[in-house]
């Protein structure tokens, strides 16, 4: 229980803490392939963020600072004062916010395949539907419509998630039927509505990120990665505008879901990067 919310998480390994933050549409399960590769070196903590999976689903509080407050409290509750952070999709935004608001607590972080609200998100979200990867970013706008997305997808969550995931992945075969079943379980039965709160609170998140950017560039090392068929070089370009020490790269033959499409390559990049930073 953190901040009055049940926060489900998976923990594995021993060593310095490494917090893994998923995006949408995902849960802790997004990291299932990389956790075994990171756990020999780190205490890996992968929560279901508020509104997702088996965590509490409050009616409000889906801006980046509210979510960051949850995971920061979790880290402290587990006895850690500092942690490395790896964030994907909107989880990457939370990683940035955590590092910007509490620089002494985040020695370094990884920012994976996401435009930063307040910098590149608005422009990206306004682009024509193709080719991200083949399905565009239309759902970001769809999710802003009050009540309609959850009404139209009720009982069809699996169909909706499969449509989005398979079009944002370069190789949809990276996802098995068991994977789709787990994601469907997590979002079915009313689970979709709270999760899209991260989109409905995006205006608040944008203002919070802009406030953080106004304080100046981050001094912590940042690893910014995109999928070759996802955001590509954009994460690196954006992080260089908000941080002084940025290592950037692009994962080949990969769409949006780096940890699920190229887990070995991603884990190697993470291990190499964080091994150069002391906690």
Short mmCIF file of N, CA and C in Angstrom, two decimals, residues 1 17 33 42 46 49 55-56 86-88 118 121 136 146 156 162 169 177 196 210 230 232 236 238 252 255 267:
data_model
loop_
_atom_site.label_atom_id
_atom_site.label_comp_id
_atom_site.label_asym_id
_atom_site.label_seq_id
_atom_site.Cartn_x
_atom_site.Cartn_y
_atom_site.Cartn_z
N UNK A 1 0.84 -1.19 0.00
CA UNK A 1 0.00 0.00 0.00
C UNK A 1 0.88 1.25 0.00
N UNK A 17 19.00 -1.16 -6.83
CA UNK A 17 17.64 -1.21 -7.36
C UNK A 17 17.53 -0.65 -8.77
N UNK A 33 10.43 -10.45 -20.27
CA UNK A 33 11.57 -11.06 -20.97
C UNK A 33 12.91 -10.48 -20.52
N UNK A 42 20.90 -6.68 -10.60
CA UNK A 42 20.14 -5.62 -9.93
C UNK A 42 18.95 -6.20 -9.18
N UNK A 46 9.33 -4.07 -10.76
CA UNK A 46 8.45 -3.78 -11.90
C UNK A 46 7.01 -3.69 -11.42
N UNK A 49 1.53 0.23 -12.63
CA UNK A 49 1.25 1.61 -12.23
C UNK A 49 -0.22 1.78 -11.88
N UNK A 55 -3.06 -3.33 -9.76
CA UNK A 55 -2.96 -2.21 -8.83
C UNK A 55 -4.32 -1.51 -8.71
N UNK A 56 -4.42 -0.62 -7.72
CA UNK A 56 -5.66 0.15 -7.53
C UNK A 56 -5.97 0.98 -8.77
N UNK A 86 14.11 2.77 -15.49
CA UNK A 86 13.94 2.49 -16.92
C UNK A 86 12.47 2.67 -17.24
N UNK A 87 12.16 3.56 -18.17
CA UNK A 87 10.77 3.80 -18.51
C UNK A 87 10.51 3.65 -20.00
N UNK A 88 9.38 3.06 -20.32
CA UNK A 88 8.98 2.87 -21.72
C UNK A 88 7.64 3.54 -21.96
N UNK A 118 5.28 18.23 -23.74
CA UNK A 118 5.86 19.54 -23.53
C UNK A 118 7.01 19.83 -24.45
N UNK A 121 5.84 15.52 -27.83
CA UNK A 121 4.61 14.72 -27.81
C UNK A 121 3.49 15.38 -28.62
N UNK A 136 -0.34 4.28 -36.49
CA UNK A 136 -0.42 5.67 -36.10
C UNK A 136 -0.65 5.87 -34.61
N UNK A 146 -14.63 11.72 -23.67
CA UNK A 146 -15.21 11.21 -22.42
C UNK A 146 -16.11 10.00 -22.65
N UNK A 156 -14.76 -6.11 -25.51
CA UNK A 156 -13.93 -6.30 -26.70
C UNK A 156 -12.50 -5.81 -26.46
N UNK A 162 -5.21 -6.08 -29.16
CA UNK A 162 -4.50 -6.81 -30.22
C UNK A 162 -4.31 -5.92 -31.45
N UNK A 169 4.01 -2.95 -33.28
CA UNK A 169 5.17 -3.85 -33.25
C UNK A 169 5.68 -4.05 -34.68
N UNK A 177 -0.13 -15.95 -28.03
CA UNK A 177 -1.53 -15.94 -27.60
C UNK A 177 -1.63 -15.81 -26.09
N UNK A 196 -6.55 4.67 -19.35
CA UNK A 196 -6.44 5.76 -20.31
C UNK A 196 -6.50 7.12 -19.62
N UNK A 210 6.95 20.74 -18.48
CA UNK A 210 7.47 22.06 -18.84
C UNK A 210 8.06 22.77 -17.63
N UNK A 230 9.91 2.32 -34.62
CA UNK A 230 9.12 3.00 -33.62
C UNK A 230 9.43 4.48 -33.68
N UNK A 232 12.48 5.65 -33.48
CA UNK A 232 13.77 5.86 -34.13
C UNK A 232 14.73 6.70 -33.30
N UNK A 236 16.52 10.18 -28.56
CA UNK A 236 17.84 10.77 -28.37
C UNK A 236 17.84 12.26 -28.62
N UNK A 238 15.35 14.33 -28.38
CA UNK A 238 14.60 15.05 -27.35
C UNK A 238 15.35 15.07 -26.02
N UNK A 252 17.58 -2.19 -33.94
CA UNK A 252 17.17 -2.63 -35.28
C UNK A 252 16.03 -3.64 -35.23
N UNK A 255 9.91 -2.39 -33.35
CA UNK A 255 8.90 -1.35 -33.36
C UNK A 255 8.90 -0.61 -32.04
N UNK A 267 18.42 -5.52 -23.02
CA UNK A 267 19.08 -5.83 -21.75
C UNK A 267 20.58 -5.57 -21.83
#
